mmCIF file of C-alpha atoms in Angstrom:
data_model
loop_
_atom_site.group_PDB
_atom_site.id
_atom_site.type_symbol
_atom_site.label_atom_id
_atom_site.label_comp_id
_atom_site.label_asym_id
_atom_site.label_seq_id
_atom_site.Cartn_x
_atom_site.Cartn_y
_atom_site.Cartn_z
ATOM 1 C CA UNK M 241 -164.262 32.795 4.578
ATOM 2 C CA UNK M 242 -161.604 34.676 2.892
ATOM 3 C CA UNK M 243 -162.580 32.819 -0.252
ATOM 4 C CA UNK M 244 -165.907 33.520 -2.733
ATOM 5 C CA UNK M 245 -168.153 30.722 -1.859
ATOM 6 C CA UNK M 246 -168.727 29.847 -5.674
ATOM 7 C CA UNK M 247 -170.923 27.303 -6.939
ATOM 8 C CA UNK M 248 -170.225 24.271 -9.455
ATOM 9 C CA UNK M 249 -170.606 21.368 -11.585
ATOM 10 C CA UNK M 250 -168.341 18.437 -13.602
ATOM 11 C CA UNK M 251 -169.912 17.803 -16.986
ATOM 12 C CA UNK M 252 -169.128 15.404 -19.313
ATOM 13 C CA UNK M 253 -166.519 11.767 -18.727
ATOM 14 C CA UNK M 254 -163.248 11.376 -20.464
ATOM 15 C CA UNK M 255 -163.092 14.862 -21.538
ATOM 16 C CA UNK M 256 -164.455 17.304 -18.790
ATOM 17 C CA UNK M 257 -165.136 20.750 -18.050
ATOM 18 C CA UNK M 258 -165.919 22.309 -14.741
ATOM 19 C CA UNK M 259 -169.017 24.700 -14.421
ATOM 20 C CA UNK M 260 -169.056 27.565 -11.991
ATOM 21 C CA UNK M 261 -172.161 29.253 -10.723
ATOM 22 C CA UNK M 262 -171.247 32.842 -9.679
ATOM 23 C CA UNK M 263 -173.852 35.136 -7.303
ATOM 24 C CA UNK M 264 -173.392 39.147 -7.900
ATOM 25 C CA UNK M 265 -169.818 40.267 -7.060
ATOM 26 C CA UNK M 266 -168.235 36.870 -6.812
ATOM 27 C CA UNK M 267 -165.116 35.791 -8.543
ATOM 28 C CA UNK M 268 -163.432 32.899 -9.970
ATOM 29 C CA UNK M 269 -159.778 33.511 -10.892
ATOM 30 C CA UNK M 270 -158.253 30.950 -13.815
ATOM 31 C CA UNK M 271 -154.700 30.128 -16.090
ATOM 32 C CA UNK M 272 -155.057 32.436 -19.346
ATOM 33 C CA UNK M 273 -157.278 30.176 -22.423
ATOM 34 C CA UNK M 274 -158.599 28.052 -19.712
ATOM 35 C CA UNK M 275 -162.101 29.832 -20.163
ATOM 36 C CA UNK M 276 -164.627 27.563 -22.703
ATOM 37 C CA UNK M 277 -168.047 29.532 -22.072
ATOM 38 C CA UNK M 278 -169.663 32.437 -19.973
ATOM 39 C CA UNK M 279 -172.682 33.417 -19.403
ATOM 40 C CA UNK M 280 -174.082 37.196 -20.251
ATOM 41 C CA UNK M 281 -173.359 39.597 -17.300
ATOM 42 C CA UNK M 282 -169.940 37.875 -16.603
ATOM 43 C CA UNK M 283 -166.682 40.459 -16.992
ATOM 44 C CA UNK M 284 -163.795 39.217 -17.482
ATOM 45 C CA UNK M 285 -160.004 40.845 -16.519
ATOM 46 C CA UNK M 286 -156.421 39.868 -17.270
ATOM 47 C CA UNK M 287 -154.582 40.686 -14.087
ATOM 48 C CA UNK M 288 -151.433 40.541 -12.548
ATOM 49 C CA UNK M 289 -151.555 38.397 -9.661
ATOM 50 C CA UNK M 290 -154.424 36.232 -8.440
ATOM 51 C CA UNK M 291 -155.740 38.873 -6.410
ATOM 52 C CA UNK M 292 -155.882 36.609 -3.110
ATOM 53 C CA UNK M 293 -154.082 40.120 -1.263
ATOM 54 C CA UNK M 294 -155.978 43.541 -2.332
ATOM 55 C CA UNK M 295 -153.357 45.389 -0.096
ATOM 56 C CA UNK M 296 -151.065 44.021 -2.320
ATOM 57 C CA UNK M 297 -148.309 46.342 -3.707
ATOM 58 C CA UNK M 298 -147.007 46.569 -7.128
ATOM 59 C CA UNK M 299 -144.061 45.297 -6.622
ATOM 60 C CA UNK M 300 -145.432 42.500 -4.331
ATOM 61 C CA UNK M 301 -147.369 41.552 -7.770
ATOM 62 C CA UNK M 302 -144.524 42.134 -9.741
ATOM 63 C CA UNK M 303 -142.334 39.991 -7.193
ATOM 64 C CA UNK M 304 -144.982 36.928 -7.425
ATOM 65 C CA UNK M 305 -145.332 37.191 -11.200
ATOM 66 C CA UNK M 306 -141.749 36.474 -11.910
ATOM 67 C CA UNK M 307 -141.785 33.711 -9.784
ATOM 68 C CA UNK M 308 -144.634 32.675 -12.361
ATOM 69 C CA UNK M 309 -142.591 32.917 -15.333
ATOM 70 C CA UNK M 310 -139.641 31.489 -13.903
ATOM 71 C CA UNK M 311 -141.955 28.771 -13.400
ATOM 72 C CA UNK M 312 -142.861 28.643 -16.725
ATOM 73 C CA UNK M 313 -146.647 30.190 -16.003
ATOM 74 C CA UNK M 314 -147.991 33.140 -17.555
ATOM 75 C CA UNK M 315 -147.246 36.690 -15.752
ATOM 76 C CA UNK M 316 -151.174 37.080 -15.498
ATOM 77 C CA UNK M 317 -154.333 35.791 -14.839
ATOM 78 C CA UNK M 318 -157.800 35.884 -15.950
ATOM 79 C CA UNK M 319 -161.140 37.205 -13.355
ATOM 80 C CA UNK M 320 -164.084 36.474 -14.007
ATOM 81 C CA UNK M 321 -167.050 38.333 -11.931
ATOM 82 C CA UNK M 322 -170.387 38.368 -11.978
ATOM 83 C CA UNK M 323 -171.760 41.658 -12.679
ATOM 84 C CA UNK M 324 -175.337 41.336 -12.564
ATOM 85 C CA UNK M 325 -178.059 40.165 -10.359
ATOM 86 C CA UNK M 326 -178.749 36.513 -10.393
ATOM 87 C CA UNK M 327 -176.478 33.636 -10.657
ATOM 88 C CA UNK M 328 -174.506 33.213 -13.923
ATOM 89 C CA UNK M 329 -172.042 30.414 -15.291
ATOM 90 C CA UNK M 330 -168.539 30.020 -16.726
ATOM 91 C CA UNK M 331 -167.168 27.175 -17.590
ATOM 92 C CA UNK M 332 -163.528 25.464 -18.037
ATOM 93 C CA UNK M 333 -161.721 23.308 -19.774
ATOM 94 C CA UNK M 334 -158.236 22.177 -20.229
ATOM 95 C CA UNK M 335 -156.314 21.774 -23.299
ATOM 96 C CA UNK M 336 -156.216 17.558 -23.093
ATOM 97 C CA UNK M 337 -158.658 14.792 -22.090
ATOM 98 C CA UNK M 338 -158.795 13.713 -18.289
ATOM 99 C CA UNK M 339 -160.470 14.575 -15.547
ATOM 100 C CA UNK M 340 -161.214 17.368 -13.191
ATOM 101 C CA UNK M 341 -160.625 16.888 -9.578
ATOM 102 C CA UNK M 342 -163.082 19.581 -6.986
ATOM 103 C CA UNK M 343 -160.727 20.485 -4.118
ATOM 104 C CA UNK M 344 -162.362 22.014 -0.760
ATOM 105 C CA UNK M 345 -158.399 23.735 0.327
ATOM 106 C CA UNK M 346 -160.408 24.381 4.319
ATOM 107 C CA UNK M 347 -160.413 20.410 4.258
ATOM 108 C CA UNK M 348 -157.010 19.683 3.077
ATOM 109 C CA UNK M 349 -155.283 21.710 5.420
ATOM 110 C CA UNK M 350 -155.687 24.817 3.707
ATOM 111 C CA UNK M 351 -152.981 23.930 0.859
ATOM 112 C CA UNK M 352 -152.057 21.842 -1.800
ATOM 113 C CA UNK M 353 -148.740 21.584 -3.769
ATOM 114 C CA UNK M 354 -149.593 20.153 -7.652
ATOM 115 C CA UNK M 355 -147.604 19.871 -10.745
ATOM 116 C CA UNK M 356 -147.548 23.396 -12.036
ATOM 117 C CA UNK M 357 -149.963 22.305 -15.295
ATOM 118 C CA UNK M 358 -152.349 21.139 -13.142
ATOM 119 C CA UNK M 359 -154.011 24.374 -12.295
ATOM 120 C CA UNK M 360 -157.161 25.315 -13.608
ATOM 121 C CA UNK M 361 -158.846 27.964 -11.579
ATOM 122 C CA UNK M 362 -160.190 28.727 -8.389
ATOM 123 C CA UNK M 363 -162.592 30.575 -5.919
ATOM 124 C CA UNK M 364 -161.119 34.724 -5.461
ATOM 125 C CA UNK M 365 -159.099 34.350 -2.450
ATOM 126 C CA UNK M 366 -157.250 31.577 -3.149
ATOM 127 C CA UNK M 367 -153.102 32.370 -3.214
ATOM 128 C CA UNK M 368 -151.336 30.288 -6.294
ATOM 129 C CA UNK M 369 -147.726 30.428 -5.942
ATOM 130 C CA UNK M 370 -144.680 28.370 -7.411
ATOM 131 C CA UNK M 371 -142.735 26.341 -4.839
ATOM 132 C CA UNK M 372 -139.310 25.680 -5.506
ATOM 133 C CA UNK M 373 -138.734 21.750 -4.145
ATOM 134 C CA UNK M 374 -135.888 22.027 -1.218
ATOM 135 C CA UNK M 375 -134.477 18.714 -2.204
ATOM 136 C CA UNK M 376 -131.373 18.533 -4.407
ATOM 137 C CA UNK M 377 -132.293 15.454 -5.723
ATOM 138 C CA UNK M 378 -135.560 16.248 -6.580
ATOM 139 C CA UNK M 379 -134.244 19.697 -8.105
ATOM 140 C CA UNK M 380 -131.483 17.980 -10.596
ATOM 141 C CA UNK M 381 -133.568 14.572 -11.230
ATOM 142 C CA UNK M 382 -137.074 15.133 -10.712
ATOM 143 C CA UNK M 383 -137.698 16.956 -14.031
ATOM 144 C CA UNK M 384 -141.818 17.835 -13.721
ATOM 145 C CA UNK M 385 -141.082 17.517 -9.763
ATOM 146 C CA UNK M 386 -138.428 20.575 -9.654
ATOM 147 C CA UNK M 387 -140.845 23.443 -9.845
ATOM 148 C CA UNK M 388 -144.695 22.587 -8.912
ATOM 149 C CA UNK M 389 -147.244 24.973 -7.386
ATOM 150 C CA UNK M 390 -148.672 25.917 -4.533
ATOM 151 C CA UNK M 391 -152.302 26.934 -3.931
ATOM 152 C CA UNK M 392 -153.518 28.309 -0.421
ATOM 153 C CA UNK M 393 -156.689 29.309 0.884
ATOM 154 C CA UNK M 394 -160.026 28.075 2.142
ATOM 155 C CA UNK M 395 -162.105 27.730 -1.057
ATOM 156 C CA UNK M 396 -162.598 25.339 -3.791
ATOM 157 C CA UNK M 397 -159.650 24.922 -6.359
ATOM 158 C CA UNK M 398 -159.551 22.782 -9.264
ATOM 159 C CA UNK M 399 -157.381 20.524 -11.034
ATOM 160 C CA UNK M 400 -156.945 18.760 -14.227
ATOM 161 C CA UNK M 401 -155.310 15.127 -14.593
ATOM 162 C CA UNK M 402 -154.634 13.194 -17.663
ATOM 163 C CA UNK M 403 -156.665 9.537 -17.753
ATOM 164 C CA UNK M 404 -158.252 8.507 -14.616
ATOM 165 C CA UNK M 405 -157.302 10.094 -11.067
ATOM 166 C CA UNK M 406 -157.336 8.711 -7.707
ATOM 167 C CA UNK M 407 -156.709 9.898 -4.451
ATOM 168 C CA UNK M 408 -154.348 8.052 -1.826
ATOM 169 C CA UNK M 409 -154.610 8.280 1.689
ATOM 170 C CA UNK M 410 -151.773 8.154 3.870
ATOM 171 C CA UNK M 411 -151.175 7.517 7.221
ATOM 172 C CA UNK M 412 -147.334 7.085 7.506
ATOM 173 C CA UNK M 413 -146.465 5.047 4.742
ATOM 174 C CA UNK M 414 -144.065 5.524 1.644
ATOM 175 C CA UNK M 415 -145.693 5.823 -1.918
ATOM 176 C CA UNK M 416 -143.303 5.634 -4.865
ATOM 177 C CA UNK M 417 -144.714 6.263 -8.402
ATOM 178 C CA UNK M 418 -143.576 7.760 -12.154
ATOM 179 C CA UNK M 419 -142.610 11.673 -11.407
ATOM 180 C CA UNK M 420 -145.233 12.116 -14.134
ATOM 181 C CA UNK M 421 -148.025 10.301 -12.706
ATOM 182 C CA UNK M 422 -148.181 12.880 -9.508
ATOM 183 C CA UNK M 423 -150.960 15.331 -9.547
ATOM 184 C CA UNK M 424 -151.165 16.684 -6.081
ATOM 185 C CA UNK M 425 -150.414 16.430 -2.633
ATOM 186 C CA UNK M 426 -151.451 18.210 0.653
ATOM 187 C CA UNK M 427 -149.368 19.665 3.213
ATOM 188 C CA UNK M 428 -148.242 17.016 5.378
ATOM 189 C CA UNK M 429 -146.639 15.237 2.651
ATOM 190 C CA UNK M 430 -142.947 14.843 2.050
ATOM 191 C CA UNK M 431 -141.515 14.552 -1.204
ATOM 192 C CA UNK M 432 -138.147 13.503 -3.155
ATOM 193 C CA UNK M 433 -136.761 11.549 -5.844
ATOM 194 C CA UNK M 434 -135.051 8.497 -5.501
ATOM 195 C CA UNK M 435 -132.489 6.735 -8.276
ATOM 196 C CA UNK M 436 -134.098 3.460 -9.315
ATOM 197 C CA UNK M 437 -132.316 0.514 -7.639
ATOM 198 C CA UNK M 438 -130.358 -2.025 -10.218
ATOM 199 C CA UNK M 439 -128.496 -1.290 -13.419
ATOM 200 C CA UNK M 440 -130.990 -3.726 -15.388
ATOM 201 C CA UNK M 441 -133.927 -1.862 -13.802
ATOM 202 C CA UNK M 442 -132.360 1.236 -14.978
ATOM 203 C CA UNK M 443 -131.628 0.396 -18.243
ATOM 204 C CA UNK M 444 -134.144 -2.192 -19.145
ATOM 205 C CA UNK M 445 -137.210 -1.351 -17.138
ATOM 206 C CA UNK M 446 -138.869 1.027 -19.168
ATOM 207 C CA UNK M 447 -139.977 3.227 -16.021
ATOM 208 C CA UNK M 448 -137.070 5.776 -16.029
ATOM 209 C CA UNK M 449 -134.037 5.894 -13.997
ATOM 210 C CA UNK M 450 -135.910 7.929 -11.309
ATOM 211 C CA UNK M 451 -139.493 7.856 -8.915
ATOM 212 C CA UNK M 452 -140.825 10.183 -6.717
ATOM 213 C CA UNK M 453 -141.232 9.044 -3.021
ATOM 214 C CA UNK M 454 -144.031 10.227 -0.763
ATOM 215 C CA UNK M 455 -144.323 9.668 1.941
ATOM 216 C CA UNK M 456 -146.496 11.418 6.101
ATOM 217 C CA UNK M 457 -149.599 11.597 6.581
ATOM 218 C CA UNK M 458 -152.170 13.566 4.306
ATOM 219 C CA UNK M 459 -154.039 13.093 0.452
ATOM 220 C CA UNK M 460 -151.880 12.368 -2.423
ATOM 221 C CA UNK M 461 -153.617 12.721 -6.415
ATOM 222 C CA UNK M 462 -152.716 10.535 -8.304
ATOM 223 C CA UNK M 463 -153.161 10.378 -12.985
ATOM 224 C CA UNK M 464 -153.169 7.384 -14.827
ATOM 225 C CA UNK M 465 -152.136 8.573 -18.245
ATOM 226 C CA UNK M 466 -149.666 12.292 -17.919
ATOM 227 C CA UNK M 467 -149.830 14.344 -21.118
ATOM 228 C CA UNK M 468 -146.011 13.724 -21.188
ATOM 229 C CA UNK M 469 -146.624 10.207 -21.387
ATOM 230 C CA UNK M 470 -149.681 10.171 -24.480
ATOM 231 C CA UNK M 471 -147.528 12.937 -25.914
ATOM 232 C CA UNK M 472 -144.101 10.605 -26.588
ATOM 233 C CA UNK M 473 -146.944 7.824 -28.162
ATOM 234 C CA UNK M 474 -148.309 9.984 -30.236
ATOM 235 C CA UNK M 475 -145.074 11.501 -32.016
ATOM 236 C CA UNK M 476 -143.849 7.935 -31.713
ATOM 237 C CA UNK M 477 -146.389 6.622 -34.400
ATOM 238 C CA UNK M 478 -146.614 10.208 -36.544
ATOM 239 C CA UNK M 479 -145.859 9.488 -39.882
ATOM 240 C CA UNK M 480 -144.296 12.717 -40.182
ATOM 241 C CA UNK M 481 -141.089 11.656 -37.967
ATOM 242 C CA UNK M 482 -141.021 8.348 -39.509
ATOM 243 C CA UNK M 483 -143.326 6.905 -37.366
ATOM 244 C CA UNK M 484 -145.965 4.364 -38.672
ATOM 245 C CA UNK M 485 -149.261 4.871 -39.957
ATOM 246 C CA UNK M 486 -150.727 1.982 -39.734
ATOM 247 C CA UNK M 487 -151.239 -1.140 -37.125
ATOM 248 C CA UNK M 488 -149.082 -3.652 -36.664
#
């Protein structure tokens, strides 16, 4: 395993956190504020890089941190090691209510591709990279879809999702769905946009003028409610922007 063999536990429903249990030495890398409690013996190090390649240069982590902020990400990271003797915890969160979803990257293929917010942290070991999406459609249309991230590796990686997730199977077929609404995918998985068909569908449909198409065989994570999505309601009704403040 090139990957810390780290420990853990989902607590809580609608609003979760992940818990990792960390043996001496072992590392969990994570996105800067993701971080809700640690216990006592637990250091903690803002890095450049996500440390998956020691042998790693400067300008190798300089190289992969601008792809970062190009990206949108921070240029740095937080590790977290345990220090002492004896198993300790940290714990995440992210910033919104949904869920957490535990992913074993040895039984995906060794890789995953996710919307670039859906990152919360991993095992040491495990390489998080942006992926710039080949397709010109998907680069020009797919707004959230143009820039997502890759993670590679063999350990566990974990990722937050706004409302309820799900996970699709599939085994040839085509899956279209709001750009938004995609979490993850694993490798195996093709992906694009495509213009919705019909100028009343367009205009009138409510779901956007575009939808991302997957489509091969492989795992594809799937959120019922995107931040994007809860974010337009709220400012919507805020009184503050003439919204309304009561029910109608």
């Amino acid at each position: 395993m090139r990957s810390d063999e780290i420990d853990y536990r989902i607590i809580g429903h609608s609003m979760q956190m992940v818990e990792i249990g960390l043996d001496q030495d072992e590392t969990v890398i994570a996105e800067a504020g993701a971080m809700n409690y640690m216990e006592d013996g637990i250091n903690f190090e803002t890095k450049m890089g996500d440390g998956s390649d020691a042998n790693q240069g400067f300008m190798g982590k300089l190289f992969s941190a601008g792809k970062r902020m190009i990206g949108g990400e921070s240029l740095f990271m937080t590790h977290f090691t345990n220090q002492v003797k004896g198993k300790r915890q940290v714990a995440f969160a992210a910033p919104f209510p949904g869920s957490i979803i535990p992913v074993n990257l040895a039984e995906v293929g060794n890789e995953i591709t996710c919307q670039k917010d859906s990152f919360l942290c991993a095992a040491l070991g495990t390489k998080v990279d942006i992926a710039f999406n080949r397709r010109l459609g998907s680069g020009f249309f797919g707004g959230e879809g143009f820039i997502l991230e890759r993670l590679q590796g063999d350990g566990l990686a974990f990722l937050h999702a706004g409302g309820t997730v799900i996970e699709k199977k599939l085994t040839g077929e085509t899956l279209r769905l709001d750009t938004g609404c995609l979490v993850a995918f694993s490798r195996g998985i093709e992906y694009d946009i495509e213009m919705t068909r019909g100028l009343k569908s367009m205009f009138f449909g409510g779901e956007g003028l575009f939808m991302a198409t997957l489509s091969g065989h492989g795992s594809v994570w799937l959120q019922s409610l995107p931040f994007s999505r809860l974010a337009d309601r709220i400012l919507a009704h805020a009184p503050s922007t003439g919204g309304s403040n009561q029910g109608e």
